[in-house]
mmCIF file of C-alpha atoms (C1' of nucleotides) in Angstrom:
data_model
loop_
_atom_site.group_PDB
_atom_site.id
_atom_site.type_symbol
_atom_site.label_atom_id
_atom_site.label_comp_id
_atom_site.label_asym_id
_atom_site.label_seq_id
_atom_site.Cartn_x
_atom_site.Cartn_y
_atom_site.Cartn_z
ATOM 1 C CA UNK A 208 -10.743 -17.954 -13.880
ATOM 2 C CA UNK A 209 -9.526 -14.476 -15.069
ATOM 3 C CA UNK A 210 -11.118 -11.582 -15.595
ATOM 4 C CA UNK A 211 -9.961 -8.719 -17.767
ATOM 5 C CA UNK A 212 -9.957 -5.058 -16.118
ATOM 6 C CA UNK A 213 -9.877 -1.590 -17.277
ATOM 7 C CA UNK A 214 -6.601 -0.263 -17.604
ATOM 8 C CA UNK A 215 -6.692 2.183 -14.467
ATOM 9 C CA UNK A 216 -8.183 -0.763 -12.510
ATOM 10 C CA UNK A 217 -6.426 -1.423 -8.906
ATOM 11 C CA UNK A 218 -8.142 -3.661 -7.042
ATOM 12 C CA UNK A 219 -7.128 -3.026 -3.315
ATOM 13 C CA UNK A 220 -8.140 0.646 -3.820
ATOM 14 C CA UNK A 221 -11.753 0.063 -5.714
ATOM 15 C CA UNK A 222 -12.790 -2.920 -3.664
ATOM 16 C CA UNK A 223 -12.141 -1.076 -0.530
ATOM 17 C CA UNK A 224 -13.789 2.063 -1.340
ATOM 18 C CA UNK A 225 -17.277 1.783 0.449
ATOM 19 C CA UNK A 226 -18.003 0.615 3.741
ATOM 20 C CA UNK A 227 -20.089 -2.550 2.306
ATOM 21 C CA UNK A 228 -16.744 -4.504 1.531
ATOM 22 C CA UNK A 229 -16.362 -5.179 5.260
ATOM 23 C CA UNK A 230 -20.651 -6.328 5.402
ATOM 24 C CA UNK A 231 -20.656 -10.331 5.102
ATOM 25 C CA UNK A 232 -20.393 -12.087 3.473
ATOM 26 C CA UNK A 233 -18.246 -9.933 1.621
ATOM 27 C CA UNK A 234 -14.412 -10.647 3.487
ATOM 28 C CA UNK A 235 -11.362 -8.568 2.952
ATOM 29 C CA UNK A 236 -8.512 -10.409 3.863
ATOM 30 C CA UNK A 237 -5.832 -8.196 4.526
ATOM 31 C CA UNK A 238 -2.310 -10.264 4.098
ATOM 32 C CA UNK A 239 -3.478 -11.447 1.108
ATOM 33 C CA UNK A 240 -5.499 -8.636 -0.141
ATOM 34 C CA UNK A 241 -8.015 -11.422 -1.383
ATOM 35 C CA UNK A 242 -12.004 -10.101 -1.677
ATOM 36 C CA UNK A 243 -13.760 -13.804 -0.376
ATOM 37 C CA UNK A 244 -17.543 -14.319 -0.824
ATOM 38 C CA UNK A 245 -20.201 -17.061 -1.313
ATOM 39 C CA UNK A 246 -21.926 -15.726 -4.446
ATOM 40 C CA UNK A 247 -25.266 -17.744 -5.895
ATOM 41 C CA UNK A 248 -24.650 -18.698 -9.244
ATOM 42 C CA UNK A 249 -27.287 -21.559 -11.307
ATOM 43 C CA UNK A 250 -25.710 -24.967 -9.780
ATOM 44 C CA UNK A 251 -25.731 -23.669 -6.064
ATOM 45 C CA UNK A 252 -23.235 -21.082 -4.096
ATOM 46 C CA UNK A 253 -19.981 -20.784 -4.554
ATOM 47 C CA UNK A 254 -16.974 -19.187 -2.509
ATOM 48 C CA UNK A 255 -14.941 -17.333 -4.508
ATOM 49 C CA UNK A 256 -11.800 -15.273 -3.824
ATOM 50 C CA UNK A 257 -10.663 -12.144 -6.064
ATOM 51 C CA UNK A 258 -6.561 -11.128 -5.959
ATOM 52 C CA UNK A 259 -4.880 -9.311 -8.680
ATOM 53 C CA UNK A 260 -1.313 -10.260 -9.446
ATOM 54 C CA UNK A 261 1.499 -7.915 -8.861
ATOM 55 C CA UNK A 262 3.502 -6.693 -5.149
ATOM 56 C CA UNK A 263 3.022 -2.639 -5.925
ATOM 57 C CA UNK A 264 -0.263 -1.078 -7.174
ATOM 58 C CA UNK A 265 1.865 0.174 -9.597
ATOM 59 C CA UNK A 266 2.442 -3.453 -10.833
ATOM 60 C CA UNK A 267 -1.450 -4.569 -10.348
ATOM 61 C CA UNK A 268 -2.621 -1.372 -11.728
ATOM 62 C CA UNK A 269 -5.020 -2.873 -15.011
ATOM 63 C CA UNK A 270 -3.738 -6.414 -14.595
ATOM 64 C CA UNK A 271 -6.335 -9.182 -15.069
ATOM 65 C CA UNK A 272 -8.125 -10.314 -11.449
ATOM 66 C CA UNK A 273 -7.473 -13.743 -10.688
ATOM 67 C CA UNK A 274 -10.669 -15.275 -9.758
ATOM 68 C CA UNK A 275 -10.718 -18.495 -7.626
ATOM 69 C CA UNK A 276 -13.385 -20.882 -6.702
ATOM 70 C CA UNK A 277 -13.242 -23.573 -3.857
ATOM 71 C CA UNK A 278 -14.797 -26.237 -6.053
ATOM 72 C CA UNK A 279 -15.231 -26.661 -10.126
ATOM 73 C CA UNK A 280 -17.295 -24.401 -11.885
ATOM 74 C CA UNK A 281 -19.067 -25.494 -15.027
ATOM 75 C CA UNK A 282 -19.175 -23.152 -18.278
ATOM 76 C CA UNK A 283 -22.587 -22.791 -17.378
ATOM 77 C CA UNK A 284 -21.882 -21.192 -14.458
ATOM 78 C CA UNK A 285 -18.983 -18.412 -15.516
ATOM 79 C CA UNK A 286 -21.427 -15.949 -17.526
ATOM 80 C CA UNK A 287 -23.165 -15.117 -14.234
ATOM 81 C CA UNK A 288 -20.402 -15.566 -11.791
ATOM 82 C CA UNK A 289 -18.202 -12.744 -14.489
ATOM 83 C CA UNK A 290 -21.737 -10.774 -14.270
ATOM 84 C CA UNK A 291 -21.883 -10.651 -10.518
ATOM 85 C CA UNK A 292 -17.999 -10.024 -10.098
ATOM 86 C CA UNK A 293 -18.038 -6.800 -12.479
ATOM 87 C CA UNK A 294 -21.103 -5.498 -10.999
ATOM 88 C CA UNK A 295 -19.514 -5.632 -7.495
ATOM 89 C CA UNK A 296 -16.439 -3.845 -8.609
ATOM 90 C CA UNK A 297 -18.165 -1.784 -11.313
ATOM 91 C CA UNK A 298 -15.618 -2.934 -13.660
ATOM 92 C CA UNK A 299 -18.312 -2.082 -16.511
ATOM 93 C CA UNK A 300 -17.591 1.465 -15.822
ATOM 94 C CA UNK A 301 -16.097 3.192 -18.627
ATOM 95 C CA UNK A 302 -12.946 5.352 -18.091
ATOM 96 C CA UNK A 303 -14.365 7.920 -20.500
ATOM 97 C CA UNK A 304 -17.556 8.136 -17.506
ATOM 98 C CA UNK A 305 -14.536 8.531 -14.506
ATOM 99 C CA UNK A 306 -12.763 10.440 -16.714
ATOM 100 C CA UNK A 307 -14.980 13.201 -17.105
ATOM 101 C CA UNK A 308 -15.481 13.077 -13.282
ATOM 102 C CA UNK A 309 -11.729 13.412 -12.804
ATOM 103 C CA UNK A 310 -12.247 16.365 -15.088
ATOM 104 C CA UNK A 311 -15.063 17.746 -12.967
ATOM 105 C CA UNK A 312 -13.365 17.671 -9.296
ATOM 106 C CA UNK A 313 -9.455 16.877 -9.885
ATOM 107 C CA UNK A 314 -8.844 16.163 -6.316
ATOM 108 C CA UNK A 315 -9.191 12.305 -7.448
ATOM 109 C CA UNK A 316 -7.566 12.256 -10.502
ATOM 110 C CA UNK A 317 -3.977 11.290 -9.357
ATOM 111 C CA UNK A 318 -4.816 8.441 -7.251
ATOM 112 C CA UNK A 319 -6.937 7.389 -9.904
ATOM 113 C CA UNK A 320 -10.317 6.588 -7.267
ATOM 114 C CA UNK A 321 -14.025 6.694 -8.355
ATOM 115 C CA UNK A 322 -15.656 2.908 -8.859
ATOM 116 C CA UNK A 323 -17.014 2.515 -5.278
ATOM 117 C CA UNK A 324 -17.645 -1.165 -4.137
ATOM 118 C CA UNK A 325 -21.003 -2.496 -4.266
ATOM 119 C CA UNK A 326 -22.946 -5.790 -4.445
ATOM 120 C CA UNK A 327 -23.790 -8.594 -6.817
ATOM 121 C CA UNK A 328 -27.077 -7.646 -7.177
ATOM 122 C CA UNK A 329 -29.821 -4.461 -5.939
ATOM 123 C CA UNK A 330 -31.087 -6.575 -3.789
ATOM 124 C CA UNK A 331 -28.343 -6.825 -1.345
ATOM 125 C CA UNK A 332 -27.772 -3.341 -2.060
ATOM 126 C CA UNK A 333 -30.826 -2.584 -1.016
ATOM 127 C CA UNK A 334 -31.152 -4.543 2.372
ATOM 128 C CA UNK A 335 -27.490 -3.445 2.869
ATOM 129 C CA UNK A 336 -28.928 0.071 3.151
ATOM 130 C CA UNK A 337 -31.697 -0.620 5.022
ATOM 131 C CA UNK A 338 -29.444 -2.064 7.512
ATOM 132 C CA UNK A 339 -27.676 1.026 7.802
ATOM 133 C CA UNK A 340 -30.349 3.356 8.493
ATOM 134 C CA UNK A 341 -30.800 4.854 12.059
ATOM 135 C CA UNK A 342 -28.043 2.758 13.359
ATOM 136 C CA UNK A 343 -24.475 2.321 14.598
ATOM 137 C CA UNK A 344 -21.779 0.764 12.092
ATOM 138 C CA UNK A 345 -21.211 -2.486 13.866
ATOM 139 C CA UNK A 346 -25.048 -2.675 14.383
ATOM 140 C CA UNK A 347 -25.350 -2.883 10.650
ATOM 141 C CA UNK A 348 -22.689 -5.202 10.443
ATOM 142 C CA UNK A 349 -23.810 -7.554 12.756
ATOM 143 C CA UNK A 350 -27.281 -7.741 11.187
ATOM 144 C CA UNK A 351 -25.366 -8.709 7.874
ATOM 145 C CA UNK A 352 -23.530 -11.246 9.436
ATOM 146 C CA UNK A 353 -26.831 -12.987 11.625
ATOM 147 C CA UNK A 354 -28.954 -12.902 7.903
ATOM 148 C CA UNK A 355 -26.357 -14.608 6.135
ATOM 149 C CA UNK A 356 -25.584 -16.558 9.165
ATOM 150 C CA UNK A 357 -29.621 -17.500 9.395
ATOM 151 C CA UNK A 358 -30.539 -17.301 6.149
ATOM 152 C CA UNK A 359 -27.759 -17.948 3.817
ATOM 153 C CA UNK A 360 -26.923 -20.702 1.980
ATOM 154 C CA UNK A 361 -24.033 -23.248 3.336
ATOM 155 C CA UNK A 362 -21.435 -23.885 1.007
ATOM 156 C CA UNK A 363 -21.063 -28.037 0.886
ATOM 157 C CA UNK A 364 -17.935 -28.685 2.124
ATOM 158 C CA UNK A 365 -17.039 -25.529 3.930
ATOM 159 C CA UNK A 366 -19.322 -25.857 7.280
ATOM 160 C CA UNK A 367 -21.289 -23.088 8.619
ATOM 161 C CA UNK A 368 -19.529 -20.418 9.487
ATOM 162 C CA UNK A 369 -20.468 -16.418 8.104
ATOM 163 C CA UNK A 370 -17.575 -17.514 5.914
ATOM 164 C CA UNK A 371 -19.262 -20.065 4.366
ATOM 165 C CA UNK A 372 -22.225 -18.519 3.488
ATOM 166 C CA UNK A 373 -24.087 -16.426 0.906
ATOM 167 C CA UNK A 374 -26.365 -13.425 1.264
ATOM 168 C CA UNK A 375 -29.595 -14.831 1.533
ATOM 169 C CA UNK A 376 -31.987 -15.180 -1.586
ATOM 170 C CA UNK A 377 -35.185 -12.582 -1.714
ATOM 171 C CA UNK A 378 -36.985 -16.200 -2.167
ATOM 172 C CA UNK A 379 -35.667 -16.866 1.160
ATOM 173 C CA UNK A 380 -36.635 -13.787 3.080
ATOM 174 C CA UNK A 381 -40.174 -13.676 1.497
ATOM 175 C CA UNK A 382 -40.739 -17.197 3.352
ATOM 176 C CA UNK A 383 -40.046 -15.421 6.845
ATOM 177 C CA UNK A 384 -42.260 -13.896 9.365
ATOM 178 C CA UNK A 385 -40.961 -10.796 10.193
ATOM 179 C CA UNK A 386 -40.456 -11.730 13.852
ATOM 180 C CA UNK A 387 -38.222 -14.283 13.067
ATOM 181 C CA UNK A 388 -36.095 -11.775 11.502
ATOM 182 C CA UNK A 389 -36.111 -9.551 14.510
ATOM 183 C CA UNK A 390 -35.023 -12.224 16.858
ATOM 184 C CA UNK A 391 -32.372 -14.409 15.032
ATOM 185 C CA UNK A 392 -31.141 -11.553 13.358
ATOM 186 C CA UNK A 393 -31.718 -8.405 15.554
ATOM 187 C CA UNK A 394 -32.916 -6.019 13.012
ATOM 188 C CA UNK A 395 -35.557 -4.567 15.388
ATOM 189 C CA UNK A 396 -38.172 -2.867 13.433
ATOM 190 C CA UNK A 397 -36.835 -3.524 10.032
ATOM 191 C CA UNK A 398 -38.072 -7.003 10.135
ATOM 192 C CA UNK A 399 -41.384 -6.336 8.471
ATOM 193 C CA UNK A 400 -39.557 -4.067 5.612
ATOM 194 C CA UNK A 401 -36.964 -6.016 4.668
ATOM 195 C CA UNK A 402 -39.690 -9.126 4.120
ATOM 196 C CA UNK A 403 -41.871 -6.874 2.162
ATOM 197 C CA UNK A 404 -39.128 -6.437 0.193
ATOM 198 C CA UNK A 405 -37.883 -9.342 -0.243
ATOM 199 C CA UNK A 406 -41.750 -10.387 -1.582
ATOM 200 C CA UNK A 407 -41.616 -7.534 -3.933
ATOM 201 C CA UNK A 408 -38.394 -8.709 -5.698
ATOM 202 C CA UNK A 409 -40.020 -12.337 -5.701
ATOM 203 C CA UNK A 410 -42.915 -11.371 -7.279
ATOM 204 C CA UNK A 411 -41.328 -9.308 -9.973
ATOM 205 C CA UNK A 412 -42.489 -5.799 -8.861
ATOM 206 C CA UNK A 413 -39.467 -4.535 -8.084
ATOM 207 C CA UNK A 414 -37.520 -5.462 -11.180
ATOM 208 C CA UNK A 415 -33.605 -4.759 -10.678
ATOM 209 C CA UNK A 416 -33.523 -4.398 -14.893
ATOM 210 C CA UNK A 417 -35.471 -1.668 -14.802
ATOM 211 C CA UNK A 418 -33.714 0.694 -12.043
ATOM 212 C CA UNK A 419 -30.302 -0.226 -14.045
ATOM 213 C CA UNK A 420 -31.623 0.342 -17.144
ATOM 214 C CA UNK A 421 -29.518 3.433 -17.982
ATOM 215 C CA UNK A 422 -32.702 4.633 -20.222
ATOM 216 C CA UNK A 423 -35.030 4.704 -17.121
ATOM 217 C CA UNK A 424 -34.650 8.457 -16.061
ATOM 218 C CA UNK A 425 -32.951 9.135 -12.483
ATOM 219 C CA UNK A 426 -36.299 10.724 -10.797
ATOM 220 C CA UNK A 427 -37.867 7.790 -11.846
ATOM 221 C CA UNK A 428 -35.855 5.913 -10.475
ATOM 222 C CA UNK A 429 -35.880 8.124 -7.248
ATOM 223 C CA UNK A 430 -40.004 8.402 -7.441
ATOM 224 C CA UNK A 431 -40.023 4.352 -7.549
ATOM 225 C CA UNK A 432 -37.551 3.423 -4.738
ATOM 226 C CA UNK A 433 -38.984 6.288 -2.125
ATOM 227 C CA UNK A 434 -41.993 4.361 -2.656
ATOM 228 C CA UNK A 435 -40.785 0.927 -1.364
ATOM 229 C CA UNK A 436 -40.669 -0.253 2.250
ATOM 230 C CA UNK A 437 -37.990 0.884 4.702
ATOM 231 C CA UNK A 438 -36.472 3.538 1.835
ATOM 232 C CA UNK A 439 -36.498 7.176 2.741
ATOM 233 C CA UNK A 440 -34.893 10.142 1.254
ATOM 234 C CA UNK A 441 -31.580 8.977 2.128
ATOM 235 C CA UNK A 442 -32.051 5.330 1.651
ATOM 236 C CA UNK A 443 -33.208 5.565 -2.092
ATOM 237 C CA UNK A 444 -29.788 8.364 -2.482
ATOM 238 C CA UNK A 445 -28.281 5.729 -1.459
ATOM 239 C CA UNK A 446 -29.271 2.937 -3.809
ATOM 240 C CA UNK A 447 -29.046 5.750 -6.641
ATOM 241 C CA UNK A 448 -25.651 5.819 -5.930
ATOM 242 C CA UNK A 449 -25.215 2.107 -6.219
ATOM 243 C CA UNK A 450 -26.684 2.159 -9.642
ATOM 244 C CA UNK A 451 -24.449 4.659 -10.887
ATOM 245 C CA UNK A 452 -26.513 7.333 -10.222
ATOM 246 C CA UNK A 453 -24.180 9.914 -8.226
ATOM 247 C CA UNK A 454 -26.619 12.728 -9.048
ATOM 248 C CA UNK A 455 -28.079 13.027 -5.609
ATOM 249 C CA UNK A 456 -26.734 13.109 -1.964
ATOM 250 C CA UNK A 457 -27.615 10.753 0.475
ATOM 251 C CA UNK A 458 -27.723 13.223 3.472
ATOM 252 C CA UNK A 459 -27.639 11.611 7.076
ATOM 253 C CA UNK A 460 -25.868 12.368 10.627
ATOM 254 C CA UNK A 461 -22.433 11.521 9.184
ATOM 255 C CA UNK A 462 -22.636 14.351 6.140
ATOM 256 C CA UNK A 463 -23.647 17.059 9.234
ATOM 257 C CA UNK A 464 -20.888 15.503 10.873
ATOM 258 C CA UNK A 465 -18.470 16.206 7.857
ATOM 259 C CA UNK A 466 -20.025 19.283 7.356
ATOM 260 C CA UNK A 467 -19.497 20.788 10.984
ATOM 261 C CA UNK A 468 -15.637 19.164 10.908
ATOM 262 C CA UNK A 469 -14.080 19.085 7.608
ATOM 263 C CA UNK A 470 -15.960 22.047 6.119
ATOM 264 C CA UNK A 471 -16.156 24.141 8.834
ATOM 265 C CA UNK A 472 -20.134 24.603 8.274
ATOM 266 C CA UNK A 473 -21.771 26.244 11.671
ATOM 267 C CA UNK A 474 -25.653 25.781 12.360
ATOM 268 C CA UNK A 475 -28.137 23.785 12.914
ATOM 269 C CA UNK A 476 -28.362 20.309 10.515
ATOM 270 C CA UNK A 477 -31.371 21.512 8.671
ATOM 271 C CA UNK A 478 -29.583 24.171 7.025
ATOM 272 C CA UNK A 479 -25.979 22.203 7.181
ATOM 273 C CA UNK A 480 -27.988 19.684 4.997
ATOM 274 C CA UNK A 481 -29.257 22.491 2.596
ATOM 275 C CA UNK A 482 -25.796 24.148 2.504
ATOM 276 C CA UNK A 483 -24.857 20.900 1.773
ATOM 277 C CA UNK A 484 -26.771 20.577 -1.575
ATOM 278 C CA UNK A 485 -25.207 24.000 -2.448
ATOM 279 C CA UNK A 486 -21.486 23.235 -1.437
ATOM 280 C CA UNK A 487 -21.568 19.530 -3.989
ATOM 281 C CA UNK A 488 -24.125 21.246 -6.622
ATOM 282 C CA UNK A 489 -21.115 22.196 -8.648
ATOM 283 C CA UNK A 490 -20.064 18.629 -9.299
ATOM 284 C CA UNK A 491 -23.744 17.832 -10.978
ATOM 285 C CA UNK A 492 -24.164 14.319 -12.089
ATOM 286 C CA UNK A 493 -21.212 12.955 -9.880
ATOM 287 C CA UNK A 494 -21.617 14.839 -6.867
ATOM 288 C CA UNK A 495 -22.146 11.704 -4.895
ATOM 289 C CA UNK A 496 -18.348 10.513 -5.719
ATOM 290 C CA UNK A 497 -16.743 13.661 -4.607
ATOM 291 C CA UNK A 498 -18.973 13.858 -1.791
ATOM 292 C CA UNK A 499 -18.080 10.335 -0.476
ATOM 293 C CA UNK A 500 -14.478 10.370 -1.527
ATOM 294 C CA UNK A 501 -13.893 13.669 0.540
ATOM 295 C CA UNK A 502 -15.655 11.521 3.294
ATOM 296 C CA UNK A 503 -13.602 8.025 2.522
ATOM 297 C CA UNK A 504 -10.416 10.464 2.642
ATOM 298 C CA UNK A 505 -11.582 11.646 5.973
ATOM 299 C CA UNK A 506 -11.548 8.180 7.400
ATOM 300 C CA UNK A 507 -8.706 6.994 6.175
ATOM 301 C CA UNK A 508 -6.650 10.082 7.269
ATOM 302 C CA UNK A 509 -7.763 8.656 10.555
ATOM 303 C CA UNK A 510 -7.165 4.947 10.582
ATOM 304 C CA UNK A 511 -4.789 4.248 7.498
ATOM 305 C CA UNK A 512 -5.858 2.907 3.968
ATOM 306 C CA UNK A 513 -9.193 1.157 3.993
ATOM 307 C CA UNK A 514 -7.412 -2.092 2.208
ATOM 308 C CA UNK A 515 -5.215 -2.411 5.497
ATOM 309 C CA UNK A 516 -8.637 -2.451 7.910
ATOM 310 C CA UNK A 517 -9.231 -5.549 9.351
ATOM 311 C CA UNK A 518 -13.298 -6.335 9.229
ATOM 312 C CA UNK A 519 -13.474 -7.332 13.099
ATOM 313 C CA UNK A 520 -11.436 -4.312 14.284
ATOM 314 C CA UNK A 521 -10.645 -1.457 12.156
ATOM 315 C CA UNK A 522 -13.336 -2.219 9.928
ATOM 316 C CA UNK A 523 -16.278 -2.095 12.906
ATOM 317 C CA UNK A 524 -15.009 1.430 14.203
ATOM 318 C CA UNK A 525 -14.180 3.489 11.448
ATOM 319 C CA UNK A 526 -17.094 5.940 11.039
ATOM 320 C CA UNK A 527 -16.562 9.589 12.572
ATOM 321 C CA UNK A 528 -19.134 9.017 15.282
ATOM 322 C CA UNK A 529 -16.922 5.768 16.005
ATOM 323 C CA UNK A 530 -13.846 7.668 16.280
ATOM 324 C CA UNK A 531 -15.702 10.860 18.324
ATOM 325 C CA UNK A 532 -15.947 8.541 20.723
ATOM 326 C "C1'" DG B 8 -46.043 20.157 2.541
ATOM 327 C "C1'" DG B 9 -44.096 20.479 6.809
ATOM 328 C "C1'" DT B 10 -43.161 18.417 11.415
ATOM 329 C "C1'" DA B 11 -43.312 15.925 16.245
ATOM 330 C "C1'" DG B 12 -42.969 11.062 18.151
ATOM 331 C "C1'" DA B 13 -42.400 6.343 17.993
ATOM 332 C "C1'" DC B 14 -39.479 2.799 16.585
ATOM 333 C "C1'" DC B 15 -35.329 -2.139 17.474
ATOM 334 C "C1'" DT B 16 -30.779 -2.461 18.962
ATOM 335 C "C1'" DG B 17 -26.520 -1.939 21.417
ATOM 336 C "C1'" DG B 18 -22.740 0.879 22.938
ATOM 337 C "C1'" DA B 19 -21.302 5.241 25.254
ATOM 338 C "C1'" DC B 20 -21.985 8.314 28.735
ATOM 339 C "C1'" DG B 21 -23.251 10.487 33.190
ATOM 340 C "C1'" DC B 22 -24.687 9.790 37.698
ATOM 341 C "C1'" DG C 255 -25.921 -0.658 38.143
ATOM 342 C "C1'" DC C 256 -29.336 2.154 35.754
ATOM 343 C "C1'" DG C 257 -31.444 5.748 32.899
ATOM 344 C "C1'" DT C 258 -30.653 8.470 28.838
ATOM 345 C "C1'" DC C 259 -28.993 9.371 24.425
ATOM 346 C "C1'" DC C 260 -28.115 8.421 19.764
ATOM 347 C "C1'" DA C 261 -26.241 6.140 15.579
ATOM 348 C "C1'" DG C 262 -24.852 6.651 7.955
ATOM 349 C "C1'" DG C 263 -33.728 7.390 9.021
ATOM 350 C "C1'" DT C 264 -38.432 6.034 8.088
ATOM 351 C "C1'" DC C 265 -43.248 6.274 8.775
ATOM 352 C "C1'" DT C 266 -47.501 7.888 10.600
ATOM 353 C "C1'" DA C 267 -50.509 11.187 12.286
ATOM 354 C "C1'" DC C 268 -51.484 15.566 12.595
ATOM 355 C "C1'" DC C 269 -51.606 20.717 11.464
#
DNA sequence: GGTAGACCTGGACGC
DNA sequence: GCGTCCAGGTCTACC
């Protein structure tokens, strides 16, 4: 299958632009520069595997992705698999929208970066955050790799192995007791969240529509995900940012981290934080982007271009706390 | 409305 | 070896 991209679309540098292309089941294989996943789609889960044609970015740059599939895939079926593939690598974006950010903080414009990777749906998003919060990096990716591993749904034909399988369903989760969770998948105290979540997507009170509903107004938004179960401040940033919302900063240990290093910011983190807020407020609506690619920048000045990391090495030691130490 | 303390886990660090 | 600290925070109970 193929799958038409906006002109300015490179694949190697959009799909490896957030640290959630090296969380399974997502796969970055780095000869190749091939994106594999199991995504769900209406006759059962599929592994798929995303190149785009051409040896130089130069020569990819806007080409159609080439989108593979290890068995057949009905018509039925390519609506929603195109649906899930775009929303992972925002290729709905406009250029007009990254553009105007280009406009707004020109540090980006030449290479061209600003669609950050993300997942096929808020869901995963949303447990993919969760999974992040209060922990080490390769904490968060091992808890990705035991739910799919526990949880996820085997491919026929491609045995069990956190290659083979999806990100488990929120129909799925909902069934577990929280303790199960804990112990098969190690996410300590985040069992009991990320199953209340899970039952809120079931039963339609969380409804992904609504949060992506470019009409529903970003506090809204905001208001709505603070509210829900394991999602703080930063958390619900976070998701924001996932959505498209870049309006807000999701402020943890690594921004005071940036902020003491790169910036040169002196104090204690409550004010860093606030100074923060001041340094980005310039870049309004997509302060998140030029937050995050100053901080993306940062880590690959240290350990090369992200679409060169390796998931099991590179890719579990990248953050600055990782290299601190 | 602002702020200590507890909270799973696993790796780093000091002794 | 073993205790402590802390990592891409959140939540509750207090004041």
């Amino acid at each position: 299958m193929s799958l038409a991209v906006p002109a300015d679309y490179i694949l190697a540098r959009d799909a490896c632009s957030y640290g959630y292309f090296l969380l399974a089941p997502n796969y970055w294989h780095v000869p190749t520069q091939t994106l594999w996943r199991v995504v769900e789609l209406p006759s059962g889960p599929v592994r798929i595997g995303i190149s785009q044609p051409g040896a130089t970015w130069r020569v990819a740059k806007g080409r159609a992705l080439v989108v593979s599939t290890h068995r057949a895939v009905g018509k039925a079926d390519r609506p929603e698999l195109a649906r899930q593939v775009t929303r992972m690598l925002r290729l709905d974006e406009q250029p007009d929208v990254l553009a105007a950010f280009h406009r707004l903080d020109g540090r980006w414009k030449r290479l061209g970066s600003g669609r950050l990777f993300r997942s096929p749906t808020m869901w995963e998003d949303v447990v993919k955050t969760v999974t992040s919060c209060n922990v080490a990096w390769p904490n968060t990716m091992t808890m990705n790799a035991r739910l799919c591993e526990v949880y996820g749904a085997p491919v026929p034909g491609l045995g069990v192995g956190a290659k083979g399988l999806s990100f488990p369903t929120p129909e799925t989760i909902a069934r577990q007791r929280p303790l199960s969770l804990r112990t098969r998948c190690r996410v300590g105290y985040r069992d009991a969240r990320i199953v209340a979540l899970a039952k809120m997507f079931v039963s339609g009170e969380v409804r992904p529509g609504w949060f992506e509903d470019p009409a529903t107004p970003d506090e809204d938004v905001r208001a709505a995900l603070i509210e829900l179960p394991g999602i703080g401040p930063y958390a619900a940033h976070n998701v924001m940012q996932l959505l498209g919302r870049y309006g807000h900063l999701p402020l943890d240990s690594e921004s005071v981290r940036h902020a003491r290093t790169i910036l040169g910011f002196k104090g204690p983190a409550p004010r860093m934080m606030k100074r923060l807020e001041r340094h980005y407020a310039p870049f309004g609506s997509h302060k998140f982007r030029s937050y995050w690619l100053e901080l993306w920048d940062f880590y690959q000045s240290k350990r090369g271009k992200a679409h060169t990391w390796d998931r099991e090495t590179t890719g579990r030691t990248f953050t600055a706390a990782m290299l601190a130490g």
